Tab-separated table of C-alpha atoms in Angstrom:
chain	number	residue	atom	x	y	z
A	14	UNK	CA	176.188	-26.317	46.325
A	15	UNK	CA	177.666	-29.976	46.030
A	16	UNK	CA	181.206	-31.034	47.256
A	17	UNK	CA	181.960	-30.375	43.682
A	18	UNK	CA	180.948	-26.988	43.603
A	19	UNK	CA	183.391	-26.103	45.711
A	20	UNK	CA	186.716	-25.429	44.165
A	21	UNK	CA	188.751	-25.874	47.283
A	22	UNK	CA	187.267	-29.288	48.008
A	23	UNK	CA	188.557	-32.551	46.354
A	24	UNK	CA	186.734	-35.304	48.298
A	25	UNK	CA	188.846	-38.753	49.025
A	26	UNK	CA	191.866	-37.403	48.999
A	27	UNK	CA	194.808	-39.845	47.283
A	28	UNK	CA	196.411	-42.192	49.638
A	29	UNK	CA	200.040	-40.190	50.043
A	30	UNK	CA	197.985	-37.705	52.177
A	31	UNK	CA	199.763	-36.679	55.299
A	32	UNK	CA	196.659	-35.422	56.896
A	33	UNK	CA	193.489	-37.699	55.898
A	34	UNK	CA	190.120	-36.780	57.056
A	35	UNK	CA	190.948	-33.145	57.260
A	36	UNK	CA	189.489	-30.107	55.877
A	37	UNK	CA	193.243	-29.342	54.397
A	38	UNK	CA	192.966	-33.372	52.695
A	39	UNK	CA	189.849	-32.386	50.422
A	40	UNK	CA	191.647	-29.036	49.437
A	41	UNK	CA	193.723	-30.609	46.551
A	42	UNK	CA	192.146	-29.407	43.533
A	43	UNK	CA	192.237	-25.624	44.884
A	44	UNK	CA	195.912	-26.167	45.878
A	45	UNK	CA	196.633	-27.394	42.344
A	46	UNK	CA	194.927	-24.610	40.659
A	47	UNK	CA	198.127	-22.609	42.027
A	48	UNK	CA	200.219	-22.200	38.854
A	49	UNK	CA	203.087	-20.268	40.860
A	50	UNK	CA	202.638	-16.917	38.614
A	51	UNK	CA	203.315	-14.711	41.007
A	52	UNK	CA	200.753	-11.964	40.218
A	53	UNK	CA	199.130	-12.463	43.919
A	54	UNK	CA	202.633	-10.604	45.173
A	55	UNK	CA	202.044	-7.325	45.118
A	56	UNK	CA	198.575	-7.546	45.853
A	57	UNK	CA	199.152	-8.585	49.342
A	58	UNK	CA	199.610	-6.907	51.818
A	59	UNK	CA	201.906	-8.748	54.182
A	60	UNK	CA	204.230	-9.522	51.271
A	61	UNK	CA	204.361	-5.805	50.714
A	62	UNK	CA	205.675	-4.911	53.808
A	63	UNK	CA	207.155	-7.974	55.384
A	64	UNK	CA	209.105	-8.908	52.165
A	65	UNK	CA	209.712	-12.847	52.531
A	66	UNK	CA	207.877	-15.025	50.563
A	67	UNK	CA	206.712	-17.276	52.649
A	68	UNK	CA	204.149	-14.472	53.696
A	69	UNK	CA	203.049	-14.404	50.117
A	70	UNK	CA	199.896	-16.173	49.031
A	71	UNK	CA	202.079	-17.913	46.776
A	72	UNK	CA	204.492	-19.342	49.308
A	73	UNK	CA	201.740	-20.144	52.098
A	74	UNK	CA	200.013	-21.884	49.007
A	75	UNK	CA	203.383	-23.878	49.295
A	76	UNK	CA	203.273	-24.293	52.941
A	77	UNK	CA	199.621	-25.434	52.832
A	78	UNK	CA	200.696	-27.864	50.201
A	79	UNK	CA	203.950	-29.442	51.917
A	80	UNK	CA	201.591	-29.744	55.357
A	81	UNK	CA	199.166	-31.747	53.132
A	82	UNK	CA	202.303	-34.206	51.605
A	83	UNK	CA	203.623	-34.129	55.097
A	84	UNK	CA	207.075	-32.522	53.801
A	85	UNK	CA	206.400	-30.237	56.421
A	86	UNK	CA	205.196	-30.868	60.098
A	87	UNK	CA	201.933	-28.951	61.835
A	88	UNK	CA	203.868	-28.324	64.803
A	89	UNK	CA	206.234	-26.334	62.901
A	90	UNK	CA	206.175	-23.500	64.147
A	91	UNK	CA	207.769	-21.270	61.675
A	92	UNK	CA	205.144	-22.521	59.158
A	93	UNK	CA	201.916	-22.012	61.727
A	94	UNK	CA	203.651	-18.318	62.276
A	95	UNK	CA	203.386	-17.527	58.306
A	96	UNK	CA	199.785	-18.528	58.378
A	97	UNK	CA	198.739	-16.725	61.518
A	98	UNK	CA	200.185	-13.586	59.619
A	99	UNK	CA	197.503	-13.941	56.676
A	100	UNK	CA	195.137	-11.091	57.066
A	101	UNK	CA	192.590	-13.050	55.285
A	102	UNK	CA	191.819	-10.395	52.958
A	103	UNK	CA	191.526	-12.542	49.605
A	104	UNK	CA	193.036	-9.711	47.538
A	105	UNK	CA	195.284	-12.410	45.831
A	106	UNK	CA	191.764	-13.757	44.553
A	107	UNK	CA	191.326	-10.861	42.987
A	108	UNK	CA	194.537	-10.869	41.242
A	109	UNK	CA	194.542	-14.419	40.637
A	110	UNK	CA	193.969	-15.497	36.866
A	111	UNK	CA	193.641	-19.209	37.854
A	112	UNK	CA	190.684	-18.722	40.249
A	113	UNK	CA	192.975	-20.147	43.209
A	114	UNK	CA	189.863	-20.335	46.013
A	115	UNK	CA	192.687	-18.851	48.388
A	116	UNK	CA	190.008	-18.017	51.393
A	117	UNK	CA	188.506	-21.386	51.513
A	118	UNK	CA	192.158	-23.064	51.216
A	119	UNK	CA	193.103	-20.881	54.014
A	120	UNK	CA	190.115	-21.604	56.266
A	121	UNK	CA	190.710	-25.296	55.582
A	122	UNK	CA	194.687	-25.541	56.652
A	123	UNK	CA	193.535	-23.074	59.659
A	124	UNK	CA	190.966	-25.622	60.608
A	125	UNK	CA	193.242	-28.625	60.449
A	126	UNK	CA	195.763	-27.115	62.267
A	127	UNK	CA	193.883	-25.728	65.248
A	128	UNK	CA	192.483	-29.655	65.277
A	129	UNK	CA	195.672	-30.411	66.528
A	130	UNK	CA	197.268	-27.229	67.792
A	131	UNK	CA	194.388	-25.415	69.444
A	132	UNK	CA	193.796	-21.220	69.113
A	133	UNK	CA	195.875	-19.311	71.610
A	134	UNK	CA	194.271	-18.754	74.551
A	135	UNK	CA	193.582	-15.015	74.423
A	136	UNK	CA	191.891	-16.035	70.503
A	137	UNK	CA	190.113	-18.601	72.313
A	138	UNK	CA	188.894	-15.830	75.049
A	139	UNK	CA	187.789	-13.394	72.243
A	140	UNK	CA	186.421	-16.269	69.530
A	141	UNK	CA	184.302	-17.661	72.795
A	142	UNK	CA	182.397	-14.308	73.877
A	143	UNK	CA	180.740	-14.106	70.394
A	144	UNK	CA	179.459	-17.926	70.944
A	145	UNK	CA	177.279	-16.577	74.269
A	146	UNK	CA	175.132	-14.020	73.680
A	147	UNK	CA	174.470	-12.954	77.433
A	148	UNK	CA	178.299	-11.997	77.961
A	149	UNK	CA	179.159	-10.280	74.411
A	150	UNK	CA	175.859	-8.214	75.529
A	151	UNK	CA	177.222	-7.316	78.820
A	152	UNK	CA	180.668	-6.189	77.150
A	153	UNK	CA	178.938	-4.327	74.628
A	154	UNK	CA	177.020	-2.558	77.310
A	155	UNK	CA	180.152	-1.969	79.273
A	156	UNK	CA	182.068	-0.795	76.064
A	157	UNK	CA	179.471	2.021	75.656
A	158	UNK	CA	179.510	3.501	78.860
A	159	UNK	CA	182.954	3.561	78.847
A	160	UNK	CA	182.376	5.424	75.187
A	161	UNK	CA	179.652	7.754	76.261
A	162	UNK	CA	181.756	8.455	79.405
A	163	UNK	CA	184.695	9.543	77.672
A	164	UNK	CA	187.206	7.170	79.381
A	165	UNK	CA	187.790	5.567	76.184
A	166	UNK	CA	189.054	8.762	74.549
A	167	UNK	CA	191.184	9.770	78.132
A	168	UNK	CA	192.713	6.116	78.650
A	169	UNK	CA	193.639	5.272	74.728
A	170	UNK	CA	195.992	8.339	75.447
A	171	UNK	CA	197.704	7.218	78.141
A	172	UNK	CA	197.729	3.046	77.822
A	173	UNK	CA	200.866	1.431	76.008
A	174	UNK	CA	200.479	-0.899	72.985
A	175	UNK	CA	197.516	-2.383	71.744
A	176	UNK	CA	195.784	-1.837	75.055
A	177	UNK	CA	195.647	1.795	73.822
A	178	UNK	CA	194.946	0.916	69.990
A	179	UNK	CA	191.612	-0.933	71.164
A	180	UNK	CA	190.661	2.022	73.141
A	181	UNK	CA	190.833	4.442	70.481
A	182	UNK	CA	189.315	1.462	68.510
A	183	UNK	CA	186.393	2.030	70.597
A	184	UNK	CA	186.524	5.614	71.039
A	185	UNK	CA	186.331	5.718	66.941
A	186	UNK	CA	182.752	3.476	67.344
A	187	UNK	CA	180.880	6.851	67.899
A	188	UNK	CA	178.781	7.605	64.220
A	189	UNK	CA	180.674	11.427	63.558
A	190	UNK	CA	177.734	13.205	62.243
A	191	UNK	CA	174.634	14.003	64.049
A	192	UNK	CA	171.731	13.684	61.854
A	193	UNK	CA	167.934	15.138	62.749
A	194	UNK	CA	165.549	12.394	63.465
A	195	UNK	CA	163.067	11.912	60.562
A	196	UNK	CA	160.440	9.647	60.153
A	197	UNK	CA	161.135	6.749	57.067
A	198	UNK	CA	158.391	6.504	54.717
A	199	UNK	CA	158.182	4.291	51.574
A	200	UNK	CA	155.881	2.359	50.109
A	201	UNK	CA	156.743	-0.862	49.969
A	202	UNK	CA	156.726	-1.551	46.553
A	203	UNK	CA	160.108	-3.521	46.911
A	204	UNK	CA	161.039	-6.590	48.270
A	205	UNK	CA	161.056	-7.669	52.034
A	206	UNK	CA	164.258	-7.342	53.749
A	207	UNK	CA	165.658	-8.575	56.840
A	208	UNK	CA	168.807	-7.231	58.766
A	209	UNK	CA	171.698	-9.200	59.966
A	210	UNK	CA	172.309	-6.957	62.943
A	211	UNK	CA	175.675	-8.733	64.145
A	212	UNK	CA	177.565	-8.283	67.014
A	213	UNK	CA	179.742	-5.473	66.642
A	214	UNK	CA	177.217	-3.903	64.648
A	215	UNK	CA	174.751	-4.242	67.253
A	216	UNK	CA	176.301	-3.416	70.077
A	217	UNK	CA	178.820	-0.754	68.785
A	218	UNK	CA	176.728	0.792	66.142
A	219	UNK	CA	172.800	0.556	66.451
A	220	UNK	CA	172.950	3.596	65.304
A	221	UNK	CA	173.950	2.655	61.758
A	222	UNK	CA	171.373	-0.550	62.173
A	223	UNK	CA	168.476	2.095	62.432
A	224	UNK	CA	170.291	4.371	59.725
A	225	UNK	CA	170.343	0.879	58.030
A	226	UNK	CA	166.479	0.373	58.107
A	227	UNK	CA	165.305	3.799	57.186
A	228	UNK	CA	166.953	4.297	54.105
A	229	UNK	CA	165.929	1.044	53.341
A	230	UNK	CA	162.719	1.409	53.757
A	231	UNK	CA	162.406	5.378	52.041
A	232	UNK	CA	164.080	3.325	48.896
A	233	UNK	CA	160.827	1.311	49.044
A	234	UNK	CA	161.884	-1.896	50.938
A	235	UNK	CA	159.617	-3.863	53.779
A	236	UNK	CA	161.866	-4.350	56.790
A	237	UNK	CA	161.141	-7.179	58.898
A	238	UNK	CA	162.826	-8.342	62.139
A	239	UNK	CA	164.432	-12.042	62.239
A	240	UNK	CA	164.255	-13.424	65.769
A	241	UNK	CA	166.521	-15.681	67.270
A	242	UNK	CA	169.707	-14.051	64.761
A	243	UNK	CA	172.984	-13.956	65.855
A	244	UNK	CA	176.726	-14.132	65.324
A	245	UNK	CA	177.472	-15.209	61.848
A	246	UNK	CA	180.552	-17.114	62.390
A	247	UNK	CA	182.901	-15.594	60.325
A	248	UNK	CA	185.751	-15.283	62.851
A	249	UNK	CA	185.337	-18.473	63.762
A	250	UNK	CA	185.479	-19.385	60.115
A	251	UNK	CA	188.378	-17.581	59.478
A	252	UNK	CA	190.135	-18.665	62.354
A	253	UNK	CA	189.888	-22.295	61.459
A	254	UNK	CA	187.280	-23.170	64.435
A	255	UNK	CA	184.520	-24.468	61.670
A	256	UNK	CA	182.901	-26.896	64.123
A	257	UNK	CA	181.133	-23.005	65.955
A	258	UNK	CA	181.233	-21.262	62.626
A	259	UNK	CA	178.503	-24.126	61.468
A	260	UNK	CA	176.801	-24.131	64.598
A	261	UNK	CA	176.436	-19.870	64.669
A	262	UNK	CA	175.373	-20.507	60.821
A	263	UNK	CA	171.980	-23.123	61.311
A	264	UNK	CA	171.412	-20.669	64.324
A	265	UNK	CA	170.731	-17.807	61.450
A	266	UNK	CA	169.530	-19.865	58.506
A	267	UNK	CA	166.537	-20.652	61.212
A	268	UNK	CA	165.917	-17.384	62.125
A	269	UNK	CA	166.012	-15.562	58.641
A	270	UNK	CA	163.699	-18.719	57.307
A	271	UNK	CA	161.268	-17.715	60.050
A	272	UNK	CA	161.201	-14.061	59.208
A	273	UNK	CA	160.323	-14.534	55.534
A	274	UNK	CA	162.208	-12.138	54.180
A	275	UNK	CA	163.251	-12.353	50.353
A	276	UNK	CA	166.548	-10.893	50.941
A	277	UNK	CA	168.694	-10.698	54.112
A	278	UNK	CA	170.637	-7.926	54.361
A	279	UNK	CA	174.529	-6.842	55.795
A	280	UNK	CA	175.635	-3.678	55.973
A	281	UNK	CA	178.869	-5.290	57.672
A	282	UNK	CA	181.091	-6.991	54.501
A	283	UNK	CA	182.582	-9.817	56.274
A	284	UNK	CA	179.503	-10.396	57.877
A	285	UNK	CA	177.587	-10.235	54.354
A	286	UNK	CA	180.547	-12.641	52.625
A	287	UNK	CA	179.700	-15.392	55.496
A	288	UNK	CA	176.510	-15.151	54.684
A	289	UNK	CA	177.009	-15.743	51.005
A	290	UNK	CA	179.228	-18.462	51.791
A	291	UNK	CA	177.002	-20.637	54.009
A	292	UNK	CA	176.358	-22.858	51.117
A	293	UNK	CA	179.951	-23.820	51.181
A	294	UNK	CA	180.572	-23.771	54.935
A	295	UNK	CA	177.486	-26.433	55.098
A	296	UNK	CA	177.991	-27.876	51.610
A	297	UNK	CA	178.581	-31.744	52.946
A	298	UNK	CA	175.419	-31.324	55.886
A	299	UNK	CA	172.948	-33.268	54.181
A	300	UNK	CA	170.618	-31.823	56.590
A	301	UNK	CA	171.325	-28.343	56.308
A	302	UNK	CA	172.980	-27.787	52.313
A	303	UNK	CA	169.866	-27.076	50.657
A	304	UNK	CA	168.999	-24.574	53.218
A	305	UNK	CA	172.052	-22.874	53.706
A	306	UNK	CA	172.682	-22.639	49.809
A	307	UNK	CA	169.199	-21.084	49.500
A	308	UNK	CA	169.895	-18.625	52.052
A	309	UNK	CA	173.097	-17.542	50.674
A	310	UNK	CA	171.207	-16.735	47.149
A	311	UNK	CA	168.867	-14.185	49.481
A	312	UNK	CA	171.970	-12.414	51.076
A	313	UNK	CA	172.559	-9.055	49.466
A	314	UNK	CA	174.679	-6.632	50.659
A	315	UNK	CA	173.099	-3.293	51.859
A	316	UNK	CA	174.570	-0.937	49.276
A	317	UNK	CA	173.609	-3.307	46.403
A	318	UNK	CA	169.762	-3.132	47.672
A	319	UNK	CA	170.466	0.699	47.615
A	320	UNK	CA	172.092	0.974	44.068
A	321	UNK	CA	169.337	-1.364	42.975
A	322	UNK	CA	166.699	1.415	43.998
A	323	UNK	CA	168.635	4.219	42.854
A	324	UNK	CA	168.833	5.234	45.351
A	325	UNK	CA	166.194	7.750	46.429
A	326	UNK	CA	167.393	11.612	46.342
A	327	UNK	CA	168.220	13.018	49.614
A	328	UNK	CA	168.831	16.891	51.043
A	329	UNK	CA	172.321	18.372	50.656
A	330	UNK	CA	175.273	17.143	52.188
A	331	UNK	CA	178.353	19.603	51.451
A	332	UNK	CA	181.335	17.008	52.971
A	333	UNK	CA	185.012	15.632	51.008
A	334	UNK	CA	184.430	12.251	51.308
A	335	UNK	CA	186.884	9.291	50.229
A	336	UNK	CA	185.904	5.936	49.941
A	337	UNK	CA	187.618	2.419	51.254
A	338	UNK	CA	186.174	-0.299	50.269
A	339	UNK	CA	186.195	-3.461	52.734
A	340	UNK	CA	188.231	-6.410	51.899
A	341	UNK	CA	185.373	-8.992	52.361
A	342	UNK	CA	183.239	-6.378	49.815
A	343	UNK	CA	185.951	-5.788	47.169
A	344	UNK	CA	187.511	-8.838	47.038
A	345	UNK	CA	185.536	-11.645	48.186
A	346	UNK	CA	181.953	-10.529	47.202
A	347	UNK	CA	183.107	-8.704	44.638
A	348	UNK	CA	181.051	-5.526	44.728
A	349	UNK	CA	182.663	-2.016	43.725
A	350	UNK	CA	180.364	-0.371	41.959
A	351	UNK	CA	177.271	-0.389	44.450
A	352	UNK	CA	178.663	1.609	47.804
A	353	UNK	CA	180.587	4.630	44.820
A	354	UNK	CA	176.444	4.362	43.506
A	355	UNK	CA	175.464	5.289	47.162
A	356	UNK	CA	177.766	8.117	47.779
A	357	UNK	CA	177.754	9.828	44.158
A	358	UNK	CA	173.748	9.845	44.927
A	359	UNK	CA	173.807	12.004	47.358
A	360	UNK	CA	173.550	15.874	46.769
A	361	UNK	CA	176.656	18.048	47.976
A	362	UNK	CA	179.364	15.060	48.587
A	363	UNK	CA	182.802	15.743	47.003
A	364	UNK	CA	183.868	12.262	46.537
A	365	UNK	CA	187.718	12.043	46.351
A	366	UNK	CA	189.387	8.796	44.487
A	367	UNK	CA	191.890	7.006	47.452
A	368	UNK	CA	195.468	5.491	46.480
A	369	UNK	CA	195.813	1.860	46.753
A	370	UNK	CA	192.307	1.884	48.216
A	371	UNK	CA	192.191	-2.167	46.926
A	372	UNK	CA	194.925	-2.633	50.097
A	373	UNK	CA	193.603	-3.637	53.207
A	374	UNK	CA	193.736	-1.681	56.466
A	375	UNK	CA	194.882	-4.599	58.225
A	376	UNK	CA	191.841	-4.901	61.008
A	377	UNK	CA	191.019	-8.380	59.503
A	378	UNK	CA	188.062	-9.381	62.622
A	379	UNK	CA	190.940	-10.029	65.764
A	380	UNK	CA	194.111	-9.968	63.424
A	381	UNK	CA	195.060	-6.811	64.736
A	382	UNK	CA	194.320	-7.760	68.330
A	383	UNK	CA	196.829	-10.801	67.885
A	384	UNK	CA	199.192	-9.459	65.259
A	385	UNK	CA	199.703	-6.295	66.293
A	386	UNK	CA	203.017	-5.051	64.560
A	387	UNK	CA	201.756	-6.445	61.321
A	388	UNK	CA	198.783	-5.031	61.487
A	389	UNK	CA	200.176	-1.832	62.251
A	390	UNK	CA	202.772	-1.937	59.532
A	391	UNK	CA	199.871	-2.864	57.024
A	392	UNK	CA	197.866	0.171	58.264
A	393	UNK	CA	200.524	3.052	58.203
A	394	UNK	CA	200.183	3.475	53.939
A	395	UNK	CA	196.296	3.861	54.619
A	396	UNK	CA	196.896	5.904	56.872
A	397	UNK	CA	198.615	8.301	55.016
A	398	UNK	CA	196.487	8.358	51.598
A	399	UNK	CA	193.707	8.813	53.596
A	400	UNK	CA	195.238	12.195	54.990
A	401	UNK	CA	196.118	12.920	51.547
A	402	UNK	CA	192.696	13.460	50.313
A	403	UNK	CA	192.017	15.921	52.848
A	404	UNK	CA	188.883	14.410	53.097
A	405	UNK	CA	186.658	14.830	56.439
A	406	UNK	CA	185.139	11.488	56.357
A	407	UNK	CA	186.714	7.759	55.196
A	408	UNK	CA	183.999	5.728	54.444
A	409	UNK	CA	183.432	2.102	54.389
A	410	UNK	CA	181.017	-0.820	55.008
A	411	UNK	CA	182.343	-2.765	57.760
A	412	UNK	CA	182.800	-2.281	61.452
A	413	UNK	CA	186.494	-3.704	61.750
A	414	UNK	CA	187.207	-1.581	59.181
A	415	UNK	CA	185.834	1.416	60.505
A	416	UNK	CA	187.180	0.762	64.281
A	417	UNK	CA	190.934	-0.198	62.854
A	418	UNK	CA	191.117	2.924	60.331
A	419	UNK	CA	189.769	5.234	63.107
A	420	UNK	CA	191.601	4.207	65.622
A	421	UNK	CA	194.534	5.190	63.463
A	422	UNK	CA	193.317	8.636	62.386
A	423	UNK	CA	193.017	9.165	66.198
A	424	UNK	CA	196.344	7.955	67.228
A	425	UNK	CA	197.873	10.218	64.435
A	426	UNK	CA	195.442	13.352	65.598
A	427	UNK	CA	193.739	13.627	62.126
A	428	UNK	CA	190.495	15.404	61.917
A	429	UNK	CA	189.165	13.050	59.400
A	430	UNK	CA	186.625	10.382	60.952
A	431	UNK	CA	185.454	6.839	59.361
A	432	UNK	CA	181.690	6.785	58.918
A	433	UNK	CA	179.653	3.659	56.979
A	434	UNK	CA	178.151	5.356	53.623
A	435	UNK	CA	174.634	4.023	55.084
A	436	UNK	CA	175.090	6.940	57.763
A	437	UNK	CA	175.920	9.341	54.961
A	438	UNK	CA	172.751	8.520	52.811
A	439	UNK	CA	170.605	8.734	56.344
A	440	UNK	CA	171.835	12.475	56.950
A	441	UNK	CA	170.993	13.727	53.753
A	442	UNK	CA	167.450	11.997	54.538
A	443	UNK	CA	167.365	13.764	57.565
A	444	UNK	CA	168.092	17.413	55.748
A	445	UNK	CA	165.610	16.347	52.910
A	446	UNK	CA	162.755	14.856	55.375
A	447	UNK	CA	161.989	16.561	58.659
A	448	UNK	CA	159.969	14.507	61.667
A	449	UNK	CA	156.723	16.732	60.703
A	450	UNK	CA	157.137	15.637	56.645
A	451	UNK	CA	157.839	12.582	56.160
A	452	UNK	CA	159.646	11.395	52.596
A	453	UNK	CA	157.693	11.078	49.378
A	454	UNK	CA	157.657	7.179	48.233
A	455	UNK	CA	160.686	6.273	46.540
């Protein structure tokens, strides 16, 4: 993709810029494409329940705008406090009808203002343990013995605050439904795949990775393992640090090229929206565009690889199952139909419709972790739709989403359990297949 392929770049900004040479100084065109409608309102979140404007997409358009023209300083901190409260969740895109590129225009005034402002410390602390592999492998370790121990589950009850919230977050990592093992047999007939395994997803829930691979593969697709993969960068995208966002991104592009794989694969959907977005995030590299624009073409989501196959008909599954879909899926990849394809394919789910399922939960990567009150406030309505189904499992595709919604449900004592819809399709292998017969090719 070329500078002007992006529609929240405008290079050469004109000459009344406040802040040339910045990401937020090439964002005119996607600033102007704002025509102050108002339709993004009520389709975000913080508006909803803050109230004030300025937490609107609209009005931090307006902030963005008056930082650019220098009507407004970046060491305001009133106007750095109405960004930090953006979840990020590019539902206004969705409403938009002028195609404002709000999650781009976001990333870019993020970027320029941690330039000169720099992250919070403890956002520094977190951003920084996905940038070295050996230590976010020794906290995931640590995170699940302290998950297989119980002592997530016994001190989430009894810590204050958002110590507590992040360890029922953790406690709500464990996959809710045990599954036989059964051996994954296809034959191939598809195209090669490769996994992103991420970081969370890796470390938190390798069980869903494997569940990941298997129905892949009975649906007729050739995994293959990309060496040398790791963080995608999205938090650091979205958190305005695009200098390791870019970095974590050639890191990947190198790895998946390696494997050969005509698709790579998420089944995390802010992971799999950074992945389609590489093209932009390394659009002006002249070393790296071509590569990271052909790489995005291969990304896929896992549940649009599974609708494409069918997907193959598993054993039984008699559960009440709703379904919330992931910001980064709904709104900024746009997919809706493949993970409902997913669940309605499989035998015995009840599969009950969720109000205001389009609103986000308010996990948004480390928003809750830093915003905590917001994030709490944005949660609550899910919260109680969600026990309105009187469904036993919430699913959706994305391990913030899953963590932040479960933690929840725990907090409240609910009985219902977030699980990804890959896990569901994987059980109802497991009743269909045993270990001794292994599935017919899909």
């Amino acid at each position: 993709m070329t500078a002007a392929g992006n529609p929240a770049t405008l290079h050469g900004g004109p000459a009344h810029c406040a802040l040339p040479d910045t990401p937020l100084a090439r964002a005119k065109a996607g600033l102007d494409a704002c025509v102050h409608c108002g339709f993004c309102l009520q389709a975000c979140p913080t508006y909803v329940v803050l109230e004030d404007e300025n937490d609107s997409p609209r009005g931090r358009l307006l902030l963005m705008r008056s930082l650019r023209e220098g009507t407004v300083e970046t060491s305001d901190d009133a106007v750095r406090g109405h960004l930090d409260r953006c979840l990020g969740c590019r539902a206004c895109e969705t409403a938009c009808p002028s195609g404002v590129p709000y999650g781009h225009l976001l990333e870019a005034t993020r970027a320029t203002l941690t330039a000169r402002h720099p992250l919070p410390l403890g956002a520094r602390m977190m951003l920084g343990v996905f940038t070295r592999p050996w230590l976010l492998r020794a906290l995931m370790r640590a995170g699940r013995v302290m998950r297989a121990a119980g002592l997530a589950t016994v001190l989430s009850r009894v810590l204050p605050g958002r110590f507590g919230f992040a360890l029922h977050m953790l406690a709500a990592t464990r996959v809710p439904l045990k599954r036989a093992s059964y051996v994954a047999a296809g034959d191939g007939s598809r195209q090669s795949v490769a996994l992103l395994e991420g970081c969370v997803m890796q470390g938190l829930y390798a069980e869903t990775n494997r569940a990941t691979e298997r129905t892949l593969t009975v649906n007729g697709y050739r995994c293959t393992k990309a060496e040398g993969q790791g963080c995608c960068g999205a938090l650091h995208a979205h958190a305005g640090d695009l200098h390791a966002a870019r970095r974590l991104a050639k890191r990947n592009i190198e790895a998946f090229e390696k494997s050969g794989a005509e698709h790579v694969v998420s089944n995390a959907a802010g992971c799999g929206a950074m992945l389609k977005e590489y093209a932009i995030l390394l659009e002006d590299d002249p070393d790296w565009s071509a590569r990271a624009r052909e790489l995005s073409a291969r990304a896929r989501d896992v549940s649009e690889l599974l609708a494409a196959a069918g997907p193959a008909p598993g054993g039984e599954l008699p559960v009440r199952v709703t379904y919330d879909p992931p910001c980064h899926l709904l709104h900024a990849q746009r997919l809706s139909a493949p993970p409902l394809a997913v669940l309605g394919a499989i035998p015995g789910v009840k599969l009950v419709e969720l109000t205001d399922a389009e609103y986000c939960c308010g996990a948004a990567g480390i928003y809750n972790l830093l915003e905590p009150r917001t994030s709490a406030a944005v949660l609550e309505p899910k919260l109680r739709h969600i026990e309105a189904t009187g469904a036993s499992f919430v699913a959706t595709g994305n391990p913030g989403c899953l963590m932040q919604i479960g933690a929840g449900l725990r907090q409240d004592g609910s009985v219902t359990r977030p699980i990804h819809p890959v896990d569901l399709l994987d059980a109802s292998y497991a009743v269909r297949y045993s270990a001794t017969a292994p599935p017919a090719s899909s």
